[in-house]
Tab-separated table of C-alpha atoms in Angstrom:
chain	number	residue	atom	x	y	z
A	452	UNK	CA	14.255	129.581	-209.482
A	453	UNK	CA	15.534	132.852	-208.083
A	454	UNK	CA	15.875	133.258	-204.346
A	455	UNK	CA	16.070	136.141	-201.897
A	456	UNK	CA	18.682	136.289	-199.151
A	457	UNK	CA	16.910	137.286	-195.933
A	458	UNK	CA	18.220	137.962	-192.430
A	459	UNK	CA	15.850	137.372	-189.490
A	460	UNK	CA	15.178	140.578	-187.548
A	461	UNK	CA	15.168	138.676	-184.239
A	462	UNK	CA	18.005	136.114	-184.203
A	463	UNK	CA	19.889	137.518	-187.250
A	464	UNK	CA	20.191	134.112	-188.925
A	465	UNK	CA	20.512	134.278	-192.709
A	466	UNK	CA	18.365	132.174	-195.039
A	467	UNK	CA	17.462	131.865	-198.715
A	468	UNK	CA	13.776	132.012	-199.661
A	469	UNK	CA	12.218	131.535	-203.091
A	470	UNK	CA	11.435	134.878	-204.673
A	471	UNK	CA	7.819	133.818	-205.180
A	472	UNK	CA	7.333	134.319	-201.421
A	473	UNK	CA	8.220	138.030	-201.513
A	474	UNK	CA	5.604	139.968	-199.535
A	475	UNK	CA	4.348	136.834	-197.808
A	476	UNK	CA	4.631	135.639	-194.233
A	477	UNK	CA	7.202	133.017	-193.281
A	478	UNK	CA	8.563	131.630	-190.013
A	479	UNK	CA	12.251	131.729	-189.067
A	480	UNK	CA	13.549	128.131	-188.858
A	481	UNK	CA	15.824	129.039	-185.962
A	482	UNK	CA	13.889	131.269	-183.549
A	483	UNK	CA	10.330	130.831	-184.836
A	484	UNK	CA	9.624	134.546	-185.339
A	485	UNK	CA	7.112	135.331	-188.069
A	486	UNK	CA	8.235	137.880	-190.663
A	487	UNK	CA	7.363	139.319	-194.058
A	488	UNK	CA	9.724	138.360	-196.885
A	489	UNK	CA	11.206	141.510	-198.493
A	490	UNK	CA	11.065	142.089	-202.248
A	491	UNK	CA	14.856	141.857	-202.546
A	492	UNK	CA	17.881	140.773	-200.486
A	493	UNK	CA	17.854	142.337	-197.030
A	494	UNK	CA	16.411	142.175	-193.533
A	495	UNK	CA	13.121	140.422	-192.816
A	496	UNK	CA	10.222	142.824	-192.272
A	497	UNK	CA	8.440	142.916	-188.913
A	498	UNK	CA	4.693	142.311	-189.487
A	499	UNK	CA	2.220	144.903	-188.177
A	500	UNK	CA	0.867	144.044	-184.692
A	501	UNK	CA	-2.660	143.547	-186.050
A	502	UNK	CA	-1.419	140.900	-188.474
A	503	UNK	CA	0.336	138.960	-185.708
A	504	UNK	CA	-2.775	139.211	-183.557
A	505	UNK	CA	-4.952	137.800	-186.337
A	506	UNK	CA	-2.528	134.932	-186.829
A	507	UNK	CA	-2.515	134.242	-183.086
A	508	UNK	CA	-6.309	134.181	-183.101
A	509	UNK	CA	-6.250	131.818	-186.065
A	510	UNK	CA	-3.913	129.431	-184.256
A	511	UNK	CA	-6.033	129.525	-181.116
A	512	UNK	CA	-9.187	128.842	-183.105
A	513	UNK	CA	-7.505	125.884	-184.779
A	514	UNK	CA	-6.237	124.435	-181.512
A	515	UNK	CA	-9.644	124.760	-179.865
A	516	UNK	CA	-11.339	123.110	-182.844
A	517	UNK	CA	-8.785	120.390	-183.492
A	518	UNK	CA	-11.426	117.658	-183.393
A	519	UNK	CA	-13.871	119.542	-185.624
A	520	UNK	CA	-13.740	119.442	-189.385
A	521	UNK	CA	-14.677	123.100	-189.500
A	522	UNK	CA	-11.398	124.242	-187.983
A	523	UNK	CA	-9.823	125.076	-191.346
A	524	UNK	CA	-12.672	127.361	-192.325
A	525	UNK	CA	-12.520	129.099	-188.962
A	526	UNK	CA	-8.800	129.692	-189.349
A	527	UNK	CA	-9.110	131.095	-192.856
A	528	UNK	CA	-11.702	133.571	-191.638
A	529	UNK	CA	-9.160	135.023	-189.236
A	530	UNK	CA	-6.250	135.273	-191.655
A	531	UNK	CA	-4.878	138.692	-192.682
A	532	UNK	CA	-5.990	140.136	-196.002
A	533	UNK	CA	-4.453	142.743	-198.360
A	534	UNK	CA	-1.176	141.854	-200.089
A	535	UNK	CA	0.186	139.648	-197.305
A	536	UNK	CA	-0.503	135.952	-197.741
A	537	UNK	CA	-0.896	133.622	-194.740
A	538	UNK	CA	2.081	131.690	-193.471
A	539	UNK	CA	2.921	128.701	-195.672
A	540	UNK	CA	0.245	129.978	-198.092
A	541	UNK	CA	-2.541	128.289	-196.151
A	542	UNK	CA	-2.523	128.615	-192.370
A	543	UNK	CA	-0.383	128.526	-189.267
A	544	UNK	CA	0.455	124.999	-188.171
A	545	UNK	CA	-0.886	124.635	-184.619
A	546	UNK	CA	1.827	124.224	-182.003
A	547	UNK	CA	1.770	120.939	-180.086
A	548	UNK	CA	1.672	122.531	-176.666
A	549	UNK	CA	0.119	121.636	-173.296
A	550	UNK	CA	-3.586	122.452	-173.061
A	551	UNK	CA	-3.531	122.215	-169.269
A	552	UNK	CA	-0.859	122.443	-166.599
A	553	UNK	CA	0.031	118.953	-165.418
A	554	UNK	CA	-0.186	118.841	-161.599
A	555	UNK	CA	2.829	116.487	-161.488
A	556	UNK	CA	5.047	118.897	-163.397
A	557	UNK	CA	6.536	122.304	-162.707
A	558	UNK	CA	6.560	125.281	-165.051
A	559	UNK	CA	8.834	128.303	-165.335
A	560	UNK	CA	8.566	131.455	-167.422
A	561	UNK	CA	11.769	133.157	-168.559
A	562	UNK	CA	12.469	136.473	-170.180
A	563	UNK	CA	15.731	136.917	-172.097
A	564	UNK	CA	17.928	136.570	-169.013
A	565	UNK	CA	16.036	135.419	-165.912
A	566	UNK	CA	13.259	133.299	-164.437
A	567	UNK	CA	10.353	135.646	-163.786
A	568	UNK	CA	7.599	133.230	-162.706
A	569	UNK	CA	7.068	129.644	-161.528
A	570	UNK	CA	4.051	127.358	-161.180
A	571	UNK	CA	3.336	124.355	-159.003
A	572	UNK	CA	-0.021	122.907	-158.082
A	573	UNK	CA	-0.218	123.924	-154.429
A	574	UNK	CA	0.933	127.512	-154.991
A	575	UNK	CA	-0.279	128.466	-158.464
A	576	UNK	CA	1.687	131.061	-160.419
A	577	UNK	CA	4.327	132.892	-158.411
A	578	UNK	CA	6.183	135.920	-159.754
A	579	UNK	CA	9.682	137.083	-158.783
A	580	UNK	CA	9.647	140.438	-156.968
A	581	UNK	CA	13.423	140.862	-156.924
A	582	UNK	CA	13.939	139.020	-153.663
A	583	UNK	CA	11.445	136.156	-153.543
A	584	UNK	CA	8.485	134.548	-155.274
A	585	UNK	CA	5.086	136.064	-154.456
A	586	UNK	CA	1.560	135.175	-155.699
A	587	UNK	CA	0.993	136.540	-159.207
A	588	UNK	CA	-2.712	137.157	-158.624
A	589	UNK	CA	-1.988	139.525	-155.741
A	590	UNK	CA	0.975	141.237	-157.410
A	591	UNK	CA	-0.249	142.104	-160.882
A	592	UNK	CA	1.970	145.188	-160.947
A	593	UNK	CA	4.986	142.864	-161.233
A	594	UNK	CA	3.727	141.199	-164.413
A	595	UNK	CA	5.306	142.721	-167.560
A	596	UNK	CA	2.860	143.513	-170.363
A	597	UNK	CA	5.276	142.982	-173.233
A	598	UNK	CA	8.662	141.465	-173.944
A	599	UNK	CA	10.276	138.213	-175.016
A	600	UNK	CA	9.024	135.309	-172.880
A	601	UNK	CA	9.436	131.544	-172.804
A	602	UNK	CA	7.490	128.836	-170.981
A	603	UNK	CA	9.484	125.801	-169.827
A	604	UNK	CA	7.657	122.619	-168.855
A	605	UNK	CA	9.661	120.567	-166.347
A	606	UNK	CA	8.447	116.993	-166.452
A	607	UNK	CA	9.004	115.168	-163.172
A	608	UNK	CA	8.566	111.485	-162.363
A	609	UNK	CA	8.621	109.642	-159.063
A	610	UNK	CA	11.677	107.460	-158.448
A	611	UNK	CA	11.085	105.707	-155.161
A	612	UNK	CA	10.588	108.390	-152.541
A	613	UNK	CA	12.186	111.069	-154.712
A	614	UNK	CA	11.202	113.118	-157.760
A	615	UNK	CA	13.440	113.172	-160.829
A	616	UNK	CA	13.534	115.612	-163.726
A	617	UNK	CA	13.086	113.523	-166.883
A	618	UNK	CA	12.274	115.979	-169.684
A	619	UNK	CA	11.884	119.659	-170.508
A	620	UNK	CA	9.808	121.288	-173.257
A	621	UNK	CA	10.220	124.924	-174.265
A	622	UNK	CA	7.671	127.258	-175.843
A	623	UNK	CA	7.811	130.879	-176.945
A	624	UNK	CA	4.969	133.096	-175.742
A	625	UNK	CA	3.310	136.045	-177.440
A	626	UNK	CA	5.223	139.288	-177.001
A	627	UNK	CA	2.251	141.188	-175.598
A	628	UNK	CA	-0.077	140.391	-172.686
A	629	UNK	CA	1.086	136.794	-172.201
A	630	UNK	CA	2.674	137.087	-168.750
A	631	UNK	CA	-0.116	139.410	-167.578
A	632	UNK	CA	-2.477	136.428	-167.899
A	633	UNK	CA	-0.833	134.885	-164.827
A	634	UNK	CA	-3.091	137.130	-162.778
A	635	UNK	CA	-6.137	135.183	-163.988
A	636	UNK	CA	-6.791	131.506	-164.532
A	637	UNK	CA	-3.682	129.351	-164.090
A	638	UNK	CA	-4.097	127.851	-167.572
A	639	UNK	CA	-4.722	131.142	-169.416
A	640	UNK	CA	-1.068	131.688	-170.311
A	641	UNK	CA	-1.066	128.479	-172.369
A	642	UNK	CA	-3.312	130.158	-174.939
A	643	UNK	CA	-0.500	132.640	-175.686
A	644	UNK	CA	2.013	130.004	-176.837
A	645	UNK	CA	3.054	130.800	-180.404
A	646	UNK	CA	5.818	128.271	-181.137
A	647	UNK	CA	8.099	125.603	-179.781
A	648	UNK	CA	11.477	127.209	-179.145
A	649	UNK	CA	15.067	126.678	-178.134
A	650	UNK	CA	16.950	128.746	-175.577
A	651	UNK	CA	20.034	130.940	-175.864
A	652	UNK	CA	22.915	130.745	-173.390
A	653	UNK	CA	21.704	133.548	-171.046
A	654	UNK	CA	18.296	131.870	-170.768
A	655	UNK	CA	19.865	128.475	-170.175
A	656	UNK	CA	21.979	129.922	-167.388
A	657	UNK	CA	18.854	131.452	-165.838
A	658	UNK	CA	16.973	128.161	-166.090
A	659	UNK	CA	19.837	126.205	-164.531
A	660	UNK	CA	20.065	128.747	-161.711
A	661	UNK	CA	16.312	128.382	-161.208
A	662	UNK	CA	16.590	124.596	-161.002
A	663	UNK	CA	19.324	124.874	-158.418
A	664	UNK	CA	17.362	127.418	-156.404
A	665	UNK	CA	13.969	125.713	-156.391
A	666	UNK	CA	14.859	121.992	-156.436
A	667	UNK	CA	17.136	119.760	-154.412
A	668	UNK	CA	20.167	118.562	-156.341
A	669	UNK	CA	18.808	115.006	-156.432
A	670	UNK	CA	15.927	116.178	-158.639
A	671	UNK	CA	18.006	117.483	-161.559
A	672	UNK	CA	21.569	116.211	-161.129
A	673	UNK	CA	20.935	112.821	-162.757
A	674	UNK	CA	19.200	114.322	-165.795
A	675	UNK	CA	22.479	114.278	-167.734
A	676	UNK	CA	21.100	115.206	-171.164
A	677	UNK	CA	19.170	118.145	-169.746
A	678	UNK	CA	22.119	119.303	-167.667
A	679	UNK	CA	24.437	119.067	-170.684
A	680	UNK	CA	21.924	120.977	-172.834
A	681	UNK	CA	21.849	123.824	-170.328
A	682	UNK	CA	25.649	124.083	-170.551
A	683	UNK	CA	26.155	123.798	-174.311
A	684	UNK	CA	25.490	126.085	-177.312
A	685	UNK	CA	22.501	124.189	-178.705
A	686	UNK	CA	19.855	126.849	-179.336
A	687	UNK	CA	17.648	124.734	-181.617
A	688	UNK	CA	16.337	121.882	-179.458
A	689	UNK	CA	12.807	122.528	-178.241
A	690	UNK	CA	12.687	119.525	-175.905
A	691	UNK	CA	15.309	117.435	-174.142
A	692	UNK	CA	15.033	114.205	-172.144
């Protein structure tokens, strides 16, 4: 069967896709971006914003109805029409992501190069103002409305009288109005998760700097696999422990 050579518009990775998928939505295996397959060899096509929004709504509806048998019908009702078929010809696979913020964990939000917000139970979401962390709810002007954002879940466990970092999970957020949700309910940003994701070197450096700034060395220094991940070129792993 003939195939089309496609280059992702986001991470630039090349891939071969069966020609039968031309004009349909697919997901990049490396960065998770959704794109339209071109009719011939070339760059992946960026979907219209309304199509991405409908897919996001479909995923949310599926996640909220995961215990109901009607979830599939609800998802199909939200799928884009016209000549663009839904991802994987049926529906978006729901992302296995946290439904609530675990009070024992910490959470950080990154853009492409820096930590822009942090969460912990006693302080809620804090946003970086260029010099320090300040409450997100009282500083909504600091919350970007669009961009490339990632949520990192830092799983901590008690080890005697100390806390140890044992695992991280990484998720990509919607490009628009995800970080702005930090001004509302603490959990609202979780509804904007679109995919599990890896991190590139600049983001890893930012995350490592954030760990060193916000945690004592004893918390993260013994997490060898995580520390090694933040120093190597692995951009595919979506969780490390």
